[in-house]
Amino acid sequence: MKDKDQELLLEKLVVINVGVSGFADSLEQQEVEVIQVDWSPPAGGDEEMIDLLEKLL
Amino acid sequence: MASGFVIRKNQYYDSVFLMGVNKRLSQAEGVLQTAVLMGSDKNKQLLVDIGIGGDEITKANPNDLIVAVIGESAQVVESVLRELDHALHAFEENLSGPRIHSLEDAIAEKPHANLAVLSIPGEYVLREARKALEDGLNLFIFSSNVPIEGELELKELAAEKGLLVMGPDCGTSILGGTGIGFANVVNRGSIGAIGPSGTGLQEFTCQIHNAGYGISHAIGTGSHDLSDEIGGITTLQALEALEANAQTKVITIIAKPPGVATLALLLERIKGCSKPVVGCFLGARMETAEWGDTLAWAPTIDHAVLSAIQHVDEKQELAKLTLTNQERDLATNARASWTPEQRYVRGLFAGGTFCYQSQLILTEASIMTHSNAPLDPKNSLAHPDKSLEHTLIDMGDETYTFGKPHPMIDSTMRSKRILSEGRDPSVAVLLLDFILGYNASMDPVGDLLDAIFEAKQMKQQQGGELTVVASICGTDKDPQELDLQEKLLREAGVIVFHSNAKASLFCCELLKPVQESVS
Amino acid sequence: MDIKQKIEKANKETVGRLTSGDPVLVDIAPAGEVIPGLEGMMITHSGPPIEWGRMCGAQQGAIIGMVLYEGWAANPDEARAMLEKDKIRLEPNHHHDAVGPMAGTISPTAPVWVVENRAFGNRAFCRQVEGRQQFGEFNEDALDGLRQWRDVWAPTLREALQKMGGLELNPIIIQALQMGDELHNRHSASSSIFANKMAIAISEADIPKERALPTLYYLVGHNLIFLGLAMACGKAITDPASGIEYSTVVTAMARNGTEFGIRVSGLGNEWYTAQAPVVDGLYLPGYSAGDAGLDMGDSAIAETVGWGAFSLGGAPGILTLVGGTPEDALEHTREMRKITTSTHPTYRMPALGFAGTSVGIDIRKVVQTNINPIIDTAIAHKDPGYPIIGAGLVRAPIDCFKGALIAFGQKYNN
């Protein structure tokens, strides 16, 4: 079996775009299947919570 | 103040709905108070309490809708009551699709996804990227400021899983004809490319397209991939993938000089490669003996383009990078209009690789340049905002982009700098780059045109002439309309090239006599 | 098993209990006769524990109303003086297996709904739902509603209920969720179904017309009557899901108009509190946001079991509360799925393709996603002495969940 990175060059791209929505827009213009994630920092960026969640979730 | 009401017989709504209608009505300008309610005894008493009463109100029953308005004027009251139906029916509007807020949700929604593109603050990249890799996704990480040990961890994890991590700090990739990030629209073909730099890949792929050839895949690796800390993990994977890729006939690597150990490793791998490789390691010094049979060495991107094309089309001759006589004359004429004081070039770049390559070419011509991103640290500017003699500035450097949009998107910083350079009587040449393609400004030339005009005017007021030299990185298929962009520049008296290397060479030509007189 | 696996296992158990509740209305009885520990001159209230001096205006008003209703004081001033001198014991409903809407006040002679969770054998209690005293109004008119409930409506319903031998509530809940109720702010369907059942029972119980008729009028005209039952169900369902070691699932959300508090299954009976939030709402004529008190009531027990705003997408009738469209409401409901552990096998919403309601709020997911649970709610005045002034939506404050998560880490991660 080929590595997935090699398959990537042969397959149709299906993209999850996390962050800047313009990147998703330009992919859509190229008729690529893309889903936009309106991302925000985990735990609202609260470091203490992020550390705790790392252990618990 | 005026008031009024309407009663709609047997038009029953529940009170919660009516509270919403009430809110809408009360937001109209000039409205002091509104009441939208059914005609129950309790509600009718409420109306009396706010001064709305009379026979009609008394006679209303609990199935009758009463809408009362108190406003600043009779017109206000009348218009609000006239718009009542609108308010009653306004709740059907504003439909919007569901939104996805996390990578996990997106994966659940699209389990067949094969690539995640991350453009989130650097400190959060590691966590999201790990999740993506765990779920079998390849990565394109646009984000910068990811700690190097984090990058190493991700790339090792990815390599283990046979996945590709393009980035962090990856600007461009073109996979099977699809541009990701800042990418130009180029023909498909048999030339493969790998590179840590976004603009380097953009310049290469555009020139391949403009020469009538095409790209199989262009794989961005992220700006740190060829450092010795990372050891070129992504570059090596990309090389392997392109080697295995039937469509790809030649592989080009465009990069600033890799780490010493990494370059050695890479060269070793290239020696064993079953396909020809063009290596453009801008400014790296290497003995011919070390190249091996499969590697063609290219000192500039333009050389790499020619060399790659030669591998897919033997008819092509490997031309030298030179100026035409016409271009030389153009330089002579431009120079003639300068004042004696005018002697320096100021390069203001949106593309980091362009800043780098221009420095190389100018240095090669013995023109010593200062920069905020210098080839040699000893030529570093004390302050990036203060140009010194010949100065080339990477406007995409962190000093200018921290918390601000990149100059490829937003021209504000570059406009300002153009004006301040125009004001400086010692400046003779302004060297610019314009980058087209997806996600770049839709009118990069138009964004800077005012500043260019004004700078030229200032120079004329000083009795001289500002020579503006520009390179455009783009193709006729880009969304910005290459022809139009170029026309705008030429009409503004800008000397335009389709190559940063050519534009830089032209600057050398412009400065040659000055340089000779200085030295 | 590592801690994450222990949590997953515990949460599965907790949600298993939350989704297997079998609530049955078994009685409508004076609180003092049925609620454990409610005795003497004592009033229970909504939300986490709070003393008189820190209570908000509406809750103080409601408690004054209760003191007058019980006849412990002759007038509001006297009641206030007694309360200031701590002559009346004040404790949270939640500490007595009970819940109450808004100020939530329960005193010994006030009849309460008694709901038994047949799957676990526990009982829970909720007071009468009305639009005045529970919002802090304490004049004679407002108290009359309580007296009617005590003297006529509740005893009549009780008699009818006893004749029926109890009433299974799951069938009503399931039906109502499919008829556009979200069982917090909208109870049009559930109240009608309940009224139908009770009307027949009242007729069959041979109750004299002078009591039967006013009770029927009350029953038929009160389209939030089922809220009290739904809340008692919620409490009866959540109590057996409490105290499961390692579980990060929320078992109570309750507000007293000063503080918002949550309880978490794996953290026992401890409250994790933050300042009560401001409700984003719509106001009845004559009132505005400037009059509003902060978020109040035990009714968020509805959201704790997956109703209310967690089922908003299935209740388009109350969309105007969101100030938006059916799509917004669906979005709220979908959003809540991101912070919950599971969906309910039998509580389903046609509008979402008969998807189960989201159930089992996980404090880890709330903190991780920064998506705060949404709650449908009513709005009381900031000062004592007013009836309901509006309704709207509110988000549970994140600090409750962060506080609970820290405590959880300290308890289990060391």
mmCIF file with all atom_site columns, N, CA, C and O in Angstrom, chain B residues 293-330:
data_model
loop_
_atom_site.group_PDB
_atom_site.id
_atom_site.type_symbol
_atom_site.label_atom_id
_atom_site.label_alt_id
_atom_site.label_comp_id
_atom_site.label_asym_id
_atom_site.label_entity_id
_atom_site.label_seq_id
_atom_site.pdbx_PDB_ins_code
_atom_site.Cartn_x
_atom_site.Cartn_y
_atom_site.Cartn_z
_atom_site.occupancy
_atom_site.B_iso_or_equiv
_atom_site.pdbx_formal_charge
_atom_site.auth_seq_id
_atom_site.auth_comp_id
_atom_site.auth_asym_id
_atom_site.auth_atom_id
_atom_site.pdbx_PDB_model_num
ATOM 1   N N  . ASP B 1 293 ? 24.984 12.871 -10.386 1.00 0.00 ? 293 ASP B N  1
ATOM 2   C CA . ASP B 1 293 ? 24.484 12.830 -11.762 1.00 0.00 ? 293 ASP B CA 1
ATOM 3   C C  . ASP B 1 293 ? 23.065 13.358 -11.902 1.00 0.00 ? 293 ASP B C  1
ATOM 4   O O  . ASP B 1 293 ? 22.671 13.853 -12.941 1.00 0.00 ? 293 ASP B O  1
ATOM 5   N N  . THR B 1 294 ? 22.270 13.195 -10.837 1.00 0.00 ? 294 THR B N  1
ATOM 6   C CA . THR B 1 294 ? 20.860 13.527 -10.985 1.00 0.00 ? 294 THR B CA 1
ATOM 7   C C  . THR B 1 294 ? 20.547 14.978 -10.678 1.00 0.00 ? 294 THR B C  1
ATOM 8   O O  . THR B 1 294 ? 19.444 15.445 -10.928 1.00 0.00 ? 294 THR B O  1
ATOM 9   N N  . LEU B 1 295 ? 21.500 15.714 -10.133 1.00 0.00 ? 295 LEU B N  1
ATOM 10  C CA . LEU B 1 295 ? 21.191 17.084 -9.702  1.00 0.00 ? 295 LEU B CA 1
ATOM 11  C C  . LEU B 1 295 ? 21.698 18.124 -10.700 1.00 0.00 ? 295 LEU B C  1
ATOM 12  O O  . LEU B 1 295 ? 22.849 18.106 -11.106 1.00 0.00 ? 295 LEU B O  1
ATOM 13  N N  . ALA B 1 296 ? 20.799 19.018 -11.070 1.00 0.00 ? 296 ALA B N  1
ATOM 14  C CA . ALA B 1 296 ? 21.203 20.201 -11.832 1.00 0.00 ? 296 ALA B CA 1
ATOM 15  C C  . ALA B 1 296 ? 21.139 21.394 -10.887 1.00 0.00 ? 296 ALA B C  1
ATOM 16  O O  . ALA B 1 296 ? 20.131 21.617 -10.221 1.00 0.00 ? 296 ALA B O  1
ATOM 17  N N  . TRP B 1 297 ? 22.213 22.118 -10.828 1.00 0.00 ? 297 TRP B N  1
ATOM 18  C CA . TRP B 1 297 ? 22.318 23.218 -9.870  1.00 0.00 ? 297 TRP B CA 1
ATOM 19  C C  . TRP B 1 297 ? 21.817 24.509 -10.509 1.00 0.00 ? 297 TRP B C  1
ATOM 20  O O  . TRP B 1 297 ? 22.209 24.837 -11.632 1.00 0.00 ? 297 TRP B O  1
ATOM 21  N N  . ALA B 1 298 ? 20.945 25.251 -9.821  1.00 0.00 ? 298 ALA B N  1
ATOM 22  C CA . ALA B 1 298 ? 20.422 26.506 -10.385 1.00 0.00 ? 298 ALA B CA 1
ATOM 23  C C  . ALA B 1 298 ? 20.646 27.640 -9.401  1.00 0.00 ? 298 ALA B C  1
ATOM 24  O O  . ALA B 1 298 ? 20.160 27.579 -8.282  1.00 0.00 ? 298 ALA B O  1
ATOM 25  N N  . PRO B 1 299 ? 21.388 28.668 -9.792  1.00 0.00 ? 299 PRO B N  1
ATOM 26  C CA . PRO B 1 299 ? 21.667 29.759 -8.866  1.00 0.00 ? 299 PRO B CA 1
ATOM 27  C C  . PRO B 1 299 ? 20.459 30.668 -8.596  1.00 0.00 ? 299 PRO B C  1
ATOM 28  O O  . PRO B 1 299 ? 20.387 31.283 -7.536  1.00 0.00 ? 299 PRO B O  1
ATOM 29  N N  . THR B 1 300 ? 19.529 30.764 -9.554  1.00 0.00 ? 300 THR B N  1
ATOM 30  C CA . THR B 1 300 ? 18.330 31.590 -9.323  1.00 0.00 ? 300 THR B CA 1
ATOM 31  C C  . THR B 1 300 ? 17.097 30.786 -9.703  1.00 0.00 ? 300 THR B C  1
ATOM 32  O O  . THR B 1 300 ? 17.202 29.730 -10.348 1.00 0.00 ? 300 THR B O  1
ATOM 33  N N  . ILE B 1 301 ? 15.945 31.338 -9.348  1.00 0.00 ? 301 ILE B N  1
ATOM 34  C CA . ILE B 1 301 ? 14.682 30.664 -9.696  1.00 0.00 ? 301 ILE B CA 1
ATOM 35  C C  . ILE B 1 301 ? 14.564 30.572 -11.221 1.00 0.00 ? 301 ILE B C  1
ATOM 36  O O  . ILE B 1 301 ? 14.140 29.550 -11.757 1.00 0.00 ? 301 ILE B O  1
ATOM 37  N N  . ASP B 1 302 ? 14.985 31.654 -11.901 1.00 0.00 ? 302 ASP B N  1
ATOM 38  C CA . ASP B 1 302 ? 14.875 31.653 -13.356 1.00 0.00 ? 302 ASP B CA 1
ATOM 39  C C  . ASP B 1 302 ? 15.721 30.538 -13.977 1.00 0.00 ? 302 ASP B C  1
ATOM 40  O O  . ASP B 1 302 ? 15.306 29.888 -14.931 1.00 0.00 ? 302 ASP B O  1
ATOM 41  N N  . HIS B 1 303 ? 16.901 30.328 -13.418 1.00 0.00 ? 303 HIS B N  1
ATOM 42  C CA . HIS B 1 303 ? 17.738 29.221 -13.892 1.00 0.00 ? 303 HIS B CA 1
ATOM 43  C C  . HIS B 1 303 ? 17.038 27.893 -13.652 1.00 0.00 ? 303 HIS B C  1
ATOM 44  O O  . HIS B 1 303 ? 17.064 27.001 -14.498 1.00 0.00 ? 303 HIS B O  1
ATOM 45  N N  . ALA B 1 304 ? 16.396 27.783 -12.491 1.00 0.00 ? 304 ALA B N  1
ATOM 46  C CA . ALA B 1 304 ? 15.707 26.536 -12.157 1.00 0.00 ? 304 ALA B CA 1
ATOM 47  C C  . ALA B 1 304 ? 14.584 26.278 -13.153 1.00 0.00 ? 304 ALA B C  1
ATOM 48  O O  . ALA B 1 304 ? 14.353 25.138 -13.567 1.00 0.00 ? 304 ALA B O  1
ATOM 49  N N  . VAL B 1 305 ? 13.891 27.344 -13.534 1.00 0.00 ? 305 VAL B N  1
ATOM 50  C CA . VAL B 1 305 ? 12.794 27.220 -14.496 1.00 0.00 ? 305 VAL B CA 1
ATOM 51  C C  . VAL B 1 305 ? 13.342 26.680 -15.813 1.00 0.00 ? 305 VAL B C  1
ATOM 52  O O  . VAL B 1 305 ? 12.827 25.705 -16.366 1.00 0.00 ? 305 VAL B O  1
ATOM 53  N N  . LEU B 1 306 ? 14.394 27.313 -16.290 1.00 0.00 ? 306 LEU B N  1
ATOM 54  C CA . LEU B 1 306 ? 14.968 26.897 -17.577 1.00 0.00 ? 306 LEU B CA 1
ATOM 55  C C  . LEU B 1 306 ? 15.475 25.464 -17.518 1.00 0.00 ? 306 LEU B C  1
ATOM 56  O O  . LEU B 1 306 ? 15.251 24.663 -18.425 1.00 0.00 ? 306 LEU B O  1
ATOM 57  N N  . SER B 1 307 ? 16.121 25.146 -16.432 1.00 0.00 ? 307 SER B N  1
ATOM 58  C CA . SER B 1 307 ? 16.684 23.813 -16.273 1.00 0.00 ? 307 SER B CA 1
ATOM 59  C C  . SER B 1 307 ? 15.586 22.754 -16.218 1.00 0.00 ? 307 SER B C  1
ATOM 60  O O  . SER B 1 307 ? 15.704 21.689 -16.835 1.00 0.00 ? 307 SER B O  1
ATOM 61  N N  . ALA B 1 308 ? 14.521 23.055 -15.498 1.00 0.00 ? 308 ALA B N  1
ATOM 62  C CA . ALA B 1 308 ? 13.406 22.099 -15.385 1.00 0.00 ? 308 ALA B CA 1
ATOM 63  C C  . ALA B 1 308 ? 12.747 21.894 -16.744 1.00 0.00 ? 308 ALA B C  1
ATOM 64  O O  . ALA B 1 308 ? 12.432 20.761 -17.132 1.00 0.00 ? 308 ALA B O  1
ATOM 65  N N  . ILE B 1 309 ? 12.552 22.997 -17.453 1.00 0.00 ? 309 ILE B N  1
ATOM 66  C CA . ILE B 1 309 ? 11.918 22.892 -18.767 1.00 0.00 ? 309 ILE B CA 1
ATOM 67  C C  . ILE B 1 309 ? 12.771 22.035 -19.701 1.00 0.00 ? 309 ILE B C  1
ATOM 68  O O  . ILE B 1 309 ? 12.258 21.208 -20.461 1.00 0.00 ? 309 ILE B O  1
ATOM 69  N N  . GLN B 1 310 ? 14.085 22.221 -19.596 1.00 0.00 ? 310 GLN B N  1
ATOM 70  C CA . GLN B 1 310 ? 14.981 21.447 -20.446 1.00 0.00 ? 310 GLN B CA 1
ATOM 71  C C  . GLN B 1 310 ? 14.817 19.937 -20.236 1.00 0.00 ? 310 GLN B C  1
ATOM 72  O O  . GLN B 1 310 ? 14.970 19.150 -21.161 1.00 0.00 ? 310 GLN B O  1
ATOM 73  N N  . HIS B 1 311 ? 14.496 19.564 -19.012 1.00 0.00 ? 311 HIS B N  1
ATOM 74  C CA . HIS B 1 311 ? 14.313 18.147 -18.716 1.00 0.00 ? 311 HIS B CA 1
ATOM 75  C C  . HIS B 1 311 ? 13.051 17.581 -19.346 1.00 0.00 ? 311 HIS B C  1
ATOM 76  O O  . HIS B 1 311 ? 12.958 16.376 -19.560 1.00 0.00 ? 311 HIS B O  1
ATOM 77  N N  . VAL B 1 312 ? 12.060 18.416 -19.572 1.00 0.00 ? 312 VAL B N  1
ATOM 78  C CA . VAL B 1 312 ? 10.816 17.896 -20.160 1.00 0.00 ? 312 VAL B CA 1
ATOM 79  C C  . VAL B 1 312 ? 10.734 18.230 -21.645 1.00 0.00 ? 312 VAL B C  1
ATOM 80  O O  . VAL B 1 312 ? 9.874  17.721 -22.348 1.00 0.00 ? 312 VAL B O  1
ATOM 81  N N  . ASP B 1 313 ? 11.584 19.117 -22.116 1.00 0.00 ? 313 ASP B N  1
ATOM 82  C CA . ASP B 1 313 ? 11.555 19.514 -23.524 1.00 0.00 ? 313 ASP B CA 1
ATOM 83  C C  . ASP B 1 313 ? 12.977 19.761 -23.983 1.00 0.00 ? 313 ASP B C  1
ATOM 84  O O  . ASP B 1 313 ? 13.545 20.835 -23.762 1.00 0.00 ? 313 ASP B O  1
ATOM 85  N N  . GLU B 1 314 ? 13.556 18.739 -24.620 1.00 0.00 ? 314 GLU B N  1
ATOM 86  C CA . GLU B 1 314 ? 14.983 18.795 -24.948 1.00 0.00 ? 314 GLU B CA 1
ATOM 87  C C  . GLU B 1 314 ? 15.319 19.877 -25.964 1.00 0.00 ? 314 GLU B C  1
ATOM 88  O O  . GLU B 1 314 ? 16.460 20.310 -26.079 1.00 0.00 ? 314 GLU B O  1
ATOM 89  N N  . LYS B 1 315 ? 14.286 20.322 -26.706 1.00 0.00 ? 315 LYS B N  1
ATOM 90  C CA . LYS B 1 315 ? 14.523 21.357 -27.711 1.00 0.00 ? 315 LYS B CA 1
ATOM 91  C C  . LYS B 1 315 ? 14.968 22.673 -27.062 1.00 0.00 ? 315 LYS B C  1
ATOM 92  O O  . LYS B 1 315 ? 15.600 23.503 -27.671 1.00 0.00 ? 315 LYS B O  1
ATOM 93  N N  . GLN B 1 316 ? 14.553 22.844 -25.808 1.00 0.00 ? 316 GLN B N  1
ATOM 94  C CA . GLN B 1 316 ? 14.856 24.101 -25.118 1.00 0.00 ? 316 GLN B CA 1
ATOM 95  C C  . GLN B 1 316 ? 16.355 24.204 -24.801 1.00 0.00 ? 316 GLN B C  1
ATOM 96  O O  . GLN B 1 316 ? 16.960 23.270 -24.306 1.00 0.00 ? 316 GLN B O  1
ATOM 97  N N  . GLU B 1 317 ? 16.901 25.371 -25.098 1.00 0.00 ? 317 GLU B N  1
ATOM 98  C CA . GLU B 1 317 ? 18.303 25.586 -24.738 1.00 0.00 ? 317 GLU B CA 1
ATOM 99  C C  . GLU B 1 317 ? 18.385 26.263 -23.384 1.00 0.00 ? 317 GLU B C  1
ATOM 100 O O  . GLU B 1 317 ? 17.516 27.036 -23.012 1.00 0.00 ? 317 GLU B O  1
ATOM 101 N N  . LEU B 1 318 ? 19.418 25.949 -22.675 1.00 0.00 ? 318 LEU B N  1
ATOM 102 C CA . LEU B 1 318 ? 19.607 26.558 -21.366 1.00 0.00 ? 318 LEU B CA 1
ATOM 103 C C  . LEU B 1 318 ? 20.233 27.936 -21.546 1.00 0.00 ? 318 LEU B C  1
ATOM 104 O O  . LEU B 1 318 ? 21.452 28.066 -21.695 1.00 0.00 ? 318 LEU B O  1
ATOM 105 N N  . ALA B 1 319 ? 19.365 28.943 -21.599 1.00 0.00 ? 319 ALA B N  1
ATOM 106 C CA . ALA B 1 319 ? 19.870 30.298 -21.840 1.00 0.00 ? 319 ALA B CA 1
ATOM 107 C C  . ALA B 1 319 ? 20.452 30.879 -20.564 1.00 0.00 ? 319 ALA B C  1
ATOM 108 O O  . ALA B 1 319 ? 20.116 30.452 -19.461 1.00 0.00 ? 319 ALA B O  1
ATOM 109 N N  . LYS B 1 320 ? 21.302 31.865 -20.730 1.00 0.00 ? 320 LYS B N  1
ATOM 110 C CA . LYS B 1 320 ? 21.841 32.567 -19.567 1.00 0.00 ? 320 LYS B CA 1
ATOM 111 C C  . LYS B 1 320 ? 20.868 33.663 -19.154 1.00 0.00 ? 320 LYS B C  1
ATOM 112 O O  . LYS B 1 320 ? 20.115 34.183 -19.974 1.00 0.00 ? 320 LYS B O  1
ATOM 113 N N  . LEU B 1 321 ? 20.922 34.030 -17.897 1.00 0.00 ? 321 LEU B N  1
ATOM 114 C CA . LEU B 1 321 ? 20.056 35.105 -17.442 1.00 0.00 ? 321 LEU B CA 1
ATOM 115 C C  . LEU B 1 321 ? 20.756 36.437 -17.744 1.00 0.00 ? 321 LEU B C  1
ATOM 116 O O  . LEU B 1 321 ? 21.716 36.805 -17.080 1.00 0.00 ? 321 LEU B O  1
ATOM 117 N N  . THR B 1 322 ? 20.286 37.109 -18.811 1.00 0.00 ? 322 THR B N  1
ATOM 118 C CA . THR B 1 322 ? 20.902 38.391 -19.173 1.00 0.00 ? 322 THR B CA 1
ATOM 119 C C  . THR B 1 322 ? 19.828 39.389 -19.594 1.00 0.00 ? 322 THR B C  1
ATOM 120 O O  . THR B 1 322 ? 18.674 39.021 -19.784 1.00 0.00 ? 322 THR B O  1
ATOM 121 N N  . LEU B 1 323 ? 20.237 40.610 -19.737 1.00 0.00 ? 323 LEU B N  1
ATOM 122 C CA . LEU B 1 323 ? 19.319 41.641 -20.216 1.00 0.00 ? 323 LEU B CA 1
ATOM 123 C C  . LEU B 1 323 ? 19.485 41.797 -21.715 1.00 0.00 ? 323 LEU B C  1
ATOM 124 O O  . LEU B 1 323 ? 20.565 41.560 -22.254 1.00 0.00 ? 323 LEU B O  1
ATOM 125 N N  . THR B 1 324 ? 18.432 42.228 -22.370 1.00 0.00 ? 324 THR B N  1
ATOM 126 C CA . THR B 1 324 ? 18.535 42.509 -23.809 1.00 0.00 ? 324 THR B CA 1
ATOM 127 C C  . THR B 1 324 ? 19.166 43.880 -23.972 1.00 0.00 ? 324 THR B C  1
ATOM 128 O O  . THR B 1 324 ? 19.227 44.685 -23.028 1.00 0.00 ? 324 THR B O  1
ATOM 129 N N  . ASN B 1 325 ? 19.614 44.143 -25.191 1.00 0.00 ? 325 ASN B N  1
ATOM 130 C CA . ASN B 1 325 ? 20.191 45.464 -25.469 1.00 0.00 ? 325 ASN B CA 1
ATOM 131 C C  . ASN B 1 325 ? 19.170 46.569 -25.229 1.00 0.00 ? 325 ASN B C  1
ATOM 132 O O  . ASN B 1 325 ? 19.489 47.645 -24.726 1.00 0.00 ? 325 ASN B O  1
ATOM 133 N N  . GLN B 1 326 ? 17.940 46.241 -25.604 1.00 0.00 ? 326 GLN B N  1
ATOM 134 C CA . GLN B 1 326 ? 16.853 47.198 -25.412 1.00 0.00 ? 326 GLN B CA 1
ATOM 135 C C  . GLN B 1 326 ? 16.720 47.553 -23.925 1.00 0.00 ? 326 GLN B C  1
ATOM 136 O O  . GLN B 1 326 ? 16.568 48.715 -23.555 1.00 0.00 ? 326 GLN B O  1
ATOM 137 N N  . GLU B 1 327 ? 16.797 46.553 -23.126 1.00 0.00 ? 327 GLU B N  1
ATOM 138 C CA . GLU B 1 327 ? 16.678 46.773 -21.679 1.00 0.00 ? 327 GLU B CA 1
ATOM 139 C C  . GLU B 1 327 ? 17.875 47.587 -21.163 1.00 0.00 ? 327 GLU B C  1
ATOM 140 O O  . GLU B 1 327 ? 17.718 48.450 -20.291 1.00 0.00 ? 327 GLU B O  1
ATOM 141 N N  . ARG B 1 328 ? 19.014 47.333 -21.720 1.00 0.00 ? 328 ARG B N  1
ATOM 142 C CA . ARG B 1 328 ? 20.195 48.097 -21.299 1.00 0.00 ? 328 ARG B CA 1
ATOM 143 C C  . ARG B 1 328 ? 20.026 49.578 -21.653 1.00 0.00 ? 328 ARG B C  1
ATOM 144 O O  . ARG B 1 328 ? 20.348 50.457 -20.865 1.00 0.00 ? 328 ARG B O  1
ATOM 145 N N  . ASP B 1 329 ? 19.484 49.815 -22.870 1.00 0.00 ? 329 ASP B N  1
ATOM 146 C CA . ASP B 1 329 ? 19.244 51.205 -23.282 1.00 0.00 ? 329 ASP B CA 1
ATOM 147 C C  . ASP B 1 329 ? 18.250 51.882 -22.361 1.00 0.00 ? 329 ASP B C  1
ATOM 148 O O  . ASP B 1 329 ? 18.403 53.047 -21.988 1.00 0.00 ? 329 ASP B O  1
ATOM 149 N N  . LEU B 1 330 ? 17.230 51.097 -22.013 1.00 0.00 ? 330 LEU B N  1
ATOM 150 C CA . LEU B 1 330 ? 16.208 51.617 -21.101 1.00 0.00 ? 330 LEU B CA 1
ATOM 151 C C  . LEU B 1 330 ? 16.855 52.064 -19.793 1.00 0.00 ? 330 LEU B C  1
ATOM 152 O O  . LEU B 1 330 ? 16.545 53.126 -19.245 1.00 0.00 ? 330 LEU B O  1
#
